[in-house]
PDB file of C-alpha atoms in Angstrom:
ATOM      1  CA  MET A   1      20.168  -6.420 -18.666  1.00 44.00           C
ATOM      2  CA  LYS A   2      18.179  -7.987 -15.879  1.00 55.00           C
ATOM      3  CA  VAL A   3      15.324  -5.770 -14.169  1.00 69.00           C
ATOM      4  CA  ARG A   4      15.409  -5.950 -10.161  1.00 81.00           C
ATOM      5  CA  PRO A   5      12.225  -6.868  -8.579  1.00 89.00           C
ATOM      6  CA  SER A   6      10.396  -4.631  -6.762  1.00 95.00           C
ATOM      7  CA  ILE A   7       9.080  -4.887  -3.126  1.00 97.00           C
ATOM      8  CA  LEU A   8       5.790  -2.762  -1.853  1.00 98.00           C
ATOM      9  CA  PHE A   9       4.997  -2.666   1.592  1.00 98.00           C
ATOM     10  CA  ILE A  10       1.846  -1.570   2.922  1.00 98.00           C
ATOM     11  CA  GLY A  11       0.119  -1.080   6.408  1.00 98.00           C
ATOM     12  CA  ASP A  12      -0.433   1.252   9.373  1.00 98.00           C
ATOM     13  CA  SER A  13       2.082   3.292  11.490  1.00 98.00           C
ATOM     14  CA  ILE A  14       4.039   0.379  12.314  1.00 98.00           C
ATOM     15  CA  THR A  15       4.944   0.028   8.361  1.00 98.00           C
ATOM     16  CA  ASP A  16       4.885   3.808   7.763  1.00 98.00           C
ATOM     17  CA  CYS A  17       7.265   4.942  10.720  1.00 98.00           C
ATOM     18  CA  GLY A  18       8.174   8.016   9.496  1.00 97.00           C
ATOM     19  CA  ARG A  19       8.248   7.600   5.891  1.00 97.00           C
ATOM     20  CA  LYS A  20       6.980  10.882   5.040  1.00 95.00           C
ATOM     21  CA  ASP A  21       9.973  12.780   7.003  1.00 96.00           C
ATOM     22  CA  ASP A  22      12.326  10.342   5.184  1.00 96.00           C
ATOM     23  CA  GLU A  23      13.968  11.828   1.806  1.00 96.00           C
ATOM     24  CA  GLU A  24      14.471   8.271   0.711  1.00 96.00           C
ATOM     25  CA  GLY A  25      10.495   7.700   1.587  1.00 97.00           C
ATOM     26  CA  ILE A  26      11.631   4.292   3.188  1.00 98.00           C
ATOM     27  CA  GLY A  27      10.818   5.319   7.090  1.00 98.00           C
ATOM     28  CA  TRP A  28      12.809   4.224   9.826  1.00 98.00           C
ATOM     29  CA  GLY A  29      11.083   0.962  10.831  1.00 98.00           C
ATOM     30  CA  TYR A  30      11.252  -2.608   9.719  1.00 98.00           C
ATOM     31  CA  VAL A  31      10.771  -1.726   6.127  1.00 98.00           C
ATOM     32  CA  ARG A  32      14.214   0.272   5.971  1.00 98.00           C
ATOM     33  CA  LEU A  33      16.289  -2.736   8.046  1.00 98.00           C
ATOM     34  CA  ILE A  34      14.721  -4.908   5.463  1.00 98.00           C
ATOM     35  CA  ARG A  35      15.913  -2.772   2.215  1.00 97.00           C
ATOM     36  CA  ASP A  36      19.246  -1.953   4.292  1.00 97.00           C
ATOM     37  CA  TYR A  37      19.887  -5.625   4.751  1.00 96.00           C
ATOM     38  CA  LEU A  38      19.038  -6.227   0.892  1.00 95.00           C
ATOM     39  CA  ILE A  39      21.559  -3.519   0.129  1.00 94.00           C
ATOM     40  CA  ALA A  40      24.337  -4.960   2.162  1.00 95.00           C
ATOM     41  CA  THR A  41      23.875  -8.709   0.798  1.00 92.00           C
ATOM     42  CA  ASN A  42      23.683  -7.570  -2.448  1.00 87.00           C
ATOM     43  CA  PRO A  43      24.351  -3.687  -3.156  1.00 87.00           C
ATOM     44  CA  ALA A  44      23.924  -3.873  -7.125  1.00 81.00           C
ATOM     45  CA  GLY A  45      21.141  -6.226  -7.515  1.00 81.00           C
ATOM     46  CA  CYS A  46      19.018  -5.072  -4.600  1.00 87.00           C
ATOM     47  CA  PRO A  47      15.368  -5.182  -5.178  1.00 92.00           C
ATOM     48  CA  GLN A  48      13.522  -1.780  -5.329  1.00 94.00           C
ATOM     49  CA  VAL A  49      11.581  -1.329  -1.920  1.00 97.00           C
ATOM     50  CA  ILE A  50       8.393   1.055  -1.843  1.00 98.00           C
ATOM     51  CA  ASN A  51       6.847   1.887   1.250  1.00 98.00           C
ATOM     52  CA  LYS A  52       3.112   2.829   1.356  1.00 98.00           C
ATOM     53  CA  GLY A  53       2.384   2.415   5.011  1.00 98.00           C
ATOM     54  CA  ILE A  54      -0.010   5.259   6.864  1.00 98.00           C
ATOM     55  CA  ASN A  55      -0.862   5.767  10.323  1.00 98.00           C
ATOM     56  CA  GLY A  56      -3.779   4.538  11.603  1.00 97.00           C
ATOM     57  CA  ASN A  57      -5.179   2.475   8.815  1.00 98.00           C
ATOM     58  CA  ARG A  58      -7.538  -0.473   9.120  1.00 98.00           C
ATOM     59  CA  VAL A  59      -7.678  -2.713   6.281  1.00 98.00           C
ATOM     60  CA  THR A  60     -10.739  -0.755   5.012  1.00 98.00           C
ATOM     61  CA  ASP A  61      -8.319   1.922   4.710  1.00 98.00           C
ATOM     62  CA  LEU A  62      -6.309   0.001   2.484  1.00 98.00           C
ATOM     63  CA  ALA A  63      -8.991  -1.170   0.634  1.00 98.00           C
ATOM     64  CA  ASP A  64      -9.967   2.974  -0.168  1.00 98.00           C
ATOM     65  CA  ARG A  65      -6.007   3.346  -1.700  1.00 98.00           C
ATOM     66  CA  TRP A  66      -5.403  -0.191  -3.174  1.00 98.00           C
ATOM     67  CA  PRO A  67      -6.127   0.538  -6.694  1.00 97.00           C
ATOM     68  CA  LYS A  68      -3.557   3.821  -6.401  1.00 97.00           C
ATOM     69  CA  ASP A  69      -1.232   2.784  -4.371  1.00 98.00           C
ATOM     70  CA  VAL A  70      -0.614  -1.389  -4.776  1.00 97.00           C
ATOM     71  CA  ILE A  71      -2.276  -2.266  -8.311  1.00 96.00           C
ATOM     72  CA  GLU A  72      -0.647   1.012 -10.212  1.00 95.00           C
ATOM     73  CA  MET A  73       2.458   0.608  -8.445  1.00 95.00           C
ATOM     74  CA  SER A  74       2.894  -3.121 -10.219  1.00 94.00           C
ATOM     75  CA  ALA A  75       5.161  -4.194  -7.722  1.00 96.00           C
ATOM     76  CA  ASP A  76       6.537  -7.810  -7.905  1.00 95.00           C
ATOM     77  CA  TYR A  77       5.869  -8.295  -4.256  1.00 96.00           C
ATOM     78  CA  VAL A  78       3.384  -6.903  -2.137  1.00 98.00           C
ATOM     79  CA  SER A  79       4.043  -7.231   1.769  1.00 98.00           C
ATOM     80  CA  ILE A  80       0.629  -6.544   3.557  1.00 98.00           C
ATOM     81  CA  SER A  81       0.962  -5.793   7.411  1.00 98.00           C
ATOM     82  CA  ILE A  82      -2.606  -4.785   8.736  1.00 98.00           C
ATOM     83  CA  GLY A  83      -4.728  -5.590  11.701  1.00 98.00           C
ATOM     84  CA  ILE A  84      -3.459  -3.856  14.787  1.00 98.00           C
ATOM     85  CA  ASN A  85      -5.834  -0.602  14.656  1.00 98.00           C
ATOM     86  CA  ASP A  86      -8.774  -3.280  13.538  1.00 98.00           C
ATOM     87  CA  VAL A  87      -8.545  -4.603  16.742  1.00 98.00           C
ATOM     88  CA  TRP A  88      -6.849  -1.653  19.026  1.00 97.00           C
ATOM     89  CA  ARG A  89     -10.057   0.794  17.670  1.00 97.00           C
ATOM     90  CA  GLN A  90     -12.459  -1.556  19.317  1.00 97.00           C
ATOM     91  CA  LEU A  91     -10.522  -1.121  22.817  1.00 96.00           C
ATOM     92  CA  ASP A  92      -9.940   2.924  22.326  1.00 94.00           C
ATOM     93  CA  GLN A  93     -12.262   4.301  20.427  1.00 96.00           C
ATOM     94  CA  PRO A  94     -15.235   1.658  20.832  1.00 95.00           C
ATOM     95  CA  ASP A  95     -17.949   4.031  19.591  1.00 96.00           C
ATOM     96  CA  ILE A  96     -16.885   4.137  16.066  1.00 96.00           C
ATOM     97  CA  GLU A  97     -17.569   1.829  13.066  1.00 97.00           C
ATOM     98  CA  GLN A  98     -15.799  -1.448  14.251  1.00 98.00           C
ATOM     99  CA  ILE A  99     -13.757  -3.964  12.006  1.00 98.00           C
ATOM    100  CA  HIS A 100     -15.153  -7.220  13.047  1.00 98.00           C
ATOM    101  CA  PRO A 101     -13.145 -10.664  11.921  1.00 98.00           C
ATOM    102  CA  GLU A 102     -16.026 -11.284   9.313  1.00 98.00           C
ATOM    103  CA  ARG A 103     -15.634  -7.926   7.734  1.00 98.00           C
ATOM    104  CA  PHE A 104     -11.777  -7.929   8.074  1.00 98.00           C
ATOM    105  CA  GLN A 105     -11.675 -11.490   6.240  1.00 98.00           C
ATOM    106  CA  LYS A 106     -14.002 -10.192   3.308  1.00 98.00           C
ATOM    107  CA  VAL A 107     -12.235  -7.176   2.626  1.00 98.00           C
ATOM    108  CA  TYR A 108      -8.696  -8.496   3.021  1.00 98.00           C
ATOM    109  CA  GLN A 109     -10.039 -11.366   0.595  1.00 98.00           C
ATOM    110  CA  ALA A 110     -11.009  -8.889  -1.853  1.00 98.00           C
ATOM    111  CA  LEU A 111      -7.738  -7.018  -1.666  1.00 98.00           C
ATOM    112  CA  LEU A 112      -5.726 -10.362  -2.521  1.00 98.00           C
ATOM    113  CA  ASP A 113      -8.233 -11.014  -5.255  1.00 97.00           C
ATOM    114  CA  ASP A 114      -7.310  -7.591  -6.731  1.00 97.00           C
ATOM    115  CA  LEU A 115      -3.872  -8.766  -7.072  1.00 96.00           C
ATOM    116  CA  LYS A 116      -4.651 -12.004  -8.850  1.00 94.00           C
ATOM    117  CA  GLN A 117      -6.339  -9.950 -11.436  1.00 93.00           C
ATOM    118  CA  SER A 118      -3.778  -7.528 -12.258  1.00 83.00           C
ATOM    119  CA  SER A 119      -1.710  -7.515 -15.232  1.00 74.00           C
ATOM    120  CA  LYS A 120       1.414  -9.368 -13.718  1.00 85.00           C
ATOM    121  CA  VAL A 121       2.491 -11.870 -11.592  1.00 88.00           C
ATOM    122  CA  VAL A 122       2.528 -10.427  -8.134  1.00 94.00           C
ATOM    123  CA  ILE A 123       3.574 -12.689  -4.800  1.00 96.00           C
ATOM    124  CA  PRO A 124       1.543 -11.585  -1.573  1.00 98.00           C
ATOM    125  CA  VAL A 125       3.394 -11.523   1.694  1.00 98.00           C
ATOM    126  CA  LEU A 126       0.890 -11.711   4.548  1.00 98.00           C
ATOM    127  CA  MET A 127       2.482 -10.200   8.078  1.00 98.00           C
ATOM    128  CA  GLU A 128       0.549 -11.686  10.948  1.00 98.00           C
ATOM    129  CA  PRO A 129      -0.481  -8.715  13.494  1.00 98.00           C
ATOM    130  CA  THR A 130       2.042  -8.012  16.087  1.00 98.00           C
ATOM    131  CA  VAL A 131       0.643  -7.328  19.610  1.00 98.00           C
ATOM    132  CA  ILE A 132      -1.253  -4.832  21.443  1.00 98.00           C
ATOM    133  CA  GLU A 133       0.608  -4.569  24.726  1.00 97.00           C
ATOM    134  CA  GLU A 134       3.582  -6.451  25.718  1.00 96.00           C
ATOM    135  CA  ASP A 135       1.329  -9.283  27.772  1.00 96.00           C
ATOM    136  CA  VAL A 136       0.433 -12.332  25.898  1.00 96.00           C
ATOM    137  CA  ASN A 137      -2.790 -11.981  27.825  1.00 96.00           C
ATOM    138  CA  SER A 138      -3.656  -8.310  27.314  1.00 97.00           C
ATOM    139  CA  ALA A 139      -7.200  -8.088  26.041  1.00 97.00           C
ATOM    140  CA  GLY A 140      -5.898  -6.673  22.728  1.00 97.00           C
ATOM    141  CA  ASN A 141      -3.809  -9.725  22.112  1.00 97.00           C
ATOM    142  CA  LEU A 142      -6.891 -11.952  22.959  1.00 98.00           C
ATOM    143  CA  LYS A 143      -8.990 -10.142  20.654  1.00 97.00           C
ATOM    144  CA  LEU A 144      -6.180 -10.405  17.843  1.00 98.00           C
ATOM    145  CA  LYS A 145      -5.978 -13.882  17.901  1.00 98.00           C
ATOM    146  CA  GLN A 146      -8.924 -14.297  15.503  1.00 98.00           C
ATOM    147  CA  TYR A 147      -7.118 -11.768  12.890  1.00 98.00           C
ATOM    148  CA  VAL A 148      -3.948 -13.380  13.074  1.00 98.00           C
ATOM    149  CA  GLU A 149      -5.846 -16.779  12.228  1.00 98.00           C
ATOM    150  CA  ILE A 150      -7.403 -15.255   9.301  1.00 98.00           C
ATOM    151  CA  VAL A 151      -4.362 -13.722   8.357  1.00 98.00           C
ATOM    152  CA  ARG A 152      -2.821 -17.279   8.137  1.00 98.00           C
ATOM    153  CA  SER A 153      -5.618 -19.323   6.444  1.00 98.00           C
ATOM    154  CA  LEU A 154      -5.811 -16.669   3.682  1.00 98.00           C
ATOM    155  CA  ALA A 155      -2.256 -16.797   3.214  1.00 98.00           C
ATOM    156  CA  GLU A 156      -2.573 -20.278   2.597  1.00 98.00           C
ATOM    157  CA  LYS A 157      -5.867 -20.007   0.707  1.00 98.00           C
ATOM    158  CA  ASN A 158      -3.883 -17.405  -1.951  1.00 97.00           C
ATOM    159  CA  ASP A 159      -0.989 -18.712  -2.184  1.00 95.00           C
ATOM    160  CA  GLY A 160       0.982 -16.001  -0.126  1.00 97.00           C
ATOM    161  CA  ILE A 161       4.237 -15.955   1.789  1.00 98.00           C
ATOM    162  CA  LEU A 162       3.027 -15.943   5.569  1.00 98.00           C
ATOM    163  CA  VAL A 163       5.442 -14.133   7.931  1.00 98.00           C
ATOM    164  CA  PRO A 164       4.798 -15.340  11.607  1.00 98.00           C
ATOM    165  CA  THR A 165       5.521 -12.118  13.122  1.00 98.00           C
ATOM    166  CA  HIS A 166       2.869 -12.219  16.051  1.00 98.00           C
ATOM    167  CA  GLU A 167       3.965 -15.871  16.750  1.00 98.00           C
ATOM    168  CA  ALA A 168       7.477 -14.408  16.850  1.00 98.00           C
ATOM    169  CA  PHE A 169       6.479 -11.569  19.329  1.00 97.00           C
ATOM    170  CA  LEU A 170       4.576 -13.747  21.545  1.00 97.00           C
ATOM    171  CA  SER A 171       7.387 -16.408  21.420  1.00 96.00           C
ATOM    172  CA  TYR A 172       9.854 -13.827  22.618  1.00 96.00           C
ATOM    173  CA  LEU A 173       7.819 -12.263  25.150  1.00 96.00           C
ATOM    174  CA  VAL A 174       7.238 -15.433  26.810  1.00 94.00           C
ATOM    175  CA  LYS A 175      10.955 -16.080  26.784  1.00 92.00           C
ATOM    176  CA  ASN A 176      12.057 -12.603  27.746  1.00 81.00           C
ATOM    177  CA  GLN A 177      11.107  -9.641  30.586  1.00 76.00           C
ATOM    178  CA  THR A 178      14.238  -7.920  30.025  1.00 87.00           C
ATOM    179  CA  HIS A 179      13.980  -6.009  26.726  1.00 94.00           C
ATOM    180  CA  CYS A 180      10.721  -4.148  25.654  1.00 96.00           C
ATOM    181  CA  LEU A 181       9.838  -4.372  21.848  1.00 97.00           C
ATOM    182  CA  THR A 182       7.286  -1.255  21.897  1.00 98.00           C
ATOM    183  CA  THR A 183       7.609   2.010  22.807  1.00 98.00           C
ATOM    184  CA  ASP A 184       3.681   2.429  24.180  1.00 97.00           C
ATOM    185  CA  GLY A 185       2.438  -1.494  23.320  1.00 97.00           C
ATOM    186  CA  VAL A 186       1.929  -1.211  19.724  1.00 98.00           C
ATOM    187  CA  HIS A 187       4.624   1.114  18.201  1.00 98.00           C
ATOM    188  CA  MET A 188       7.879  -0.297  17.666  1.00 98.00           C
ATOM    189  CA  ASN A 189      11.175   0.402  19.381  1.00 98.00           C
ATOM    190  CA  SER A 190      14.524  -0.422  17.388  1.00 98.00           C
ATOM    191  CA  THR A 191      14.308  -4.102  18.812  1.00 97.00           C
ATOM    192  CA  GLY A 192      10.882  -4.483  18.054  1.00 98.00           C
ATOM    193  CA  ASN A 193      11.483  -3.223  14.499  1.00 98.00           C
ATOM    194  CA  MET A 194      14.722  -5.853  14.129  1.00 98.00           C
ATOM    195  CA  LEU A 195      12.491  -8.708  15.119  1.00 98.00           C
ATOM    196  CA  MET A 196       9.750  -7.856  12.682  1.00 98.00           C
ATOM    197  CA  ALA A 197      12.729  -7.284   9.865  1.00 98.00           C
ATOM    198  CA  HIS A 198      14.271 -10.687  11.014  1.00 98.00           C
ATOM    199  CA  THR A 199      11.368 -12.873  10.613  1.00 98.00           C
ATOM    200  CA  TRP A 200      10.064 -11.313   7.602  1.00 98.00           C
ATOM    201  CA  LEU A 201      13.504 -12.018   6.096  1.00 97.00           C
ATOM    202  CA  LYS A 202      13.377 -15.657   7.550  1.00 96.00           C
ATOM    203  CA  SER A 203      10.161 -15.984   5.646  1.00 97.00           C
ATOM    204  CA  VAL A 204      10.718 -14.167   2.397  1.00 96.00           C
ATOM    205  CA  LEU A 205      14.103 -14.713   1.483  1.00 92.00           C
ATOM    206  CA  ALA A 206      13.906 -18.143   0.278  1.00 86.00           C
ATOM    207  CA  HIS A 207      11.238 -16.940  -2.251  1.00 86.00           C
ATOM    208  CA  LEU A 208      12.676 -13.824  -3.429  1.00 80.00           C
ATOM    209  CA  LYS A 209      14.068 -13.843  -6.949  1.00 65.00           C
ATOM    210  CA  TYR A 210      17.421 -12.415  -5.695  1.00 55.00           C
ATOM    211  CA  THR A 211      20.811 -13.808  -4.744  1.00 48.00           C
ATOM    212  CA  ALA A 212      22.822 -12.377  -1.772  1.00 48.00           C
ATOM    213  CA  ALA A 213      26.166 -11.676  -2.565  1.00 46.00           C
TER     214      ALA A 213
END
């Protein structure tokens, strides 16, 4: 009997999206939309989907819980969505200790190194951080650029799958002035979650050891 692959999603509130209030532990955001698509296209062979998002997390918070929430779970794919709070805290809580780009890159690389040293082959999926305000020229989005570039370079350096969510969101915002993607400039509404899920599936499905019915 073929064992179904497993996909673990880890990140901040955008990934969490109420998972603790969901009896399935999936939440109500892009992770659920991805899981539901996989079920709809192959109900018998759908990969196991695990959500380990936690509200407010920055990359250092991922590092603190990486051994238990990622390494011990021994998933086949680890999808990482982080960076929004690393930038947002610089804007809304400037007095706390900040995660500047150099530290962000160093900590993120250490997480990927841990995956490489685990007992099984794990495929990392690196999602670009999305947006901070639905204005391509907002202070948050300008600060975010360097973090997005870091994620892109880490995906290439570590043979990861890149999910260009930041690029997808900016492209949408440039072309569309009618529909919003977030509830507050950061947290997704249903349209934003759909755009995240669509971008993830478009990027990852070709690599996934999974065949749609």
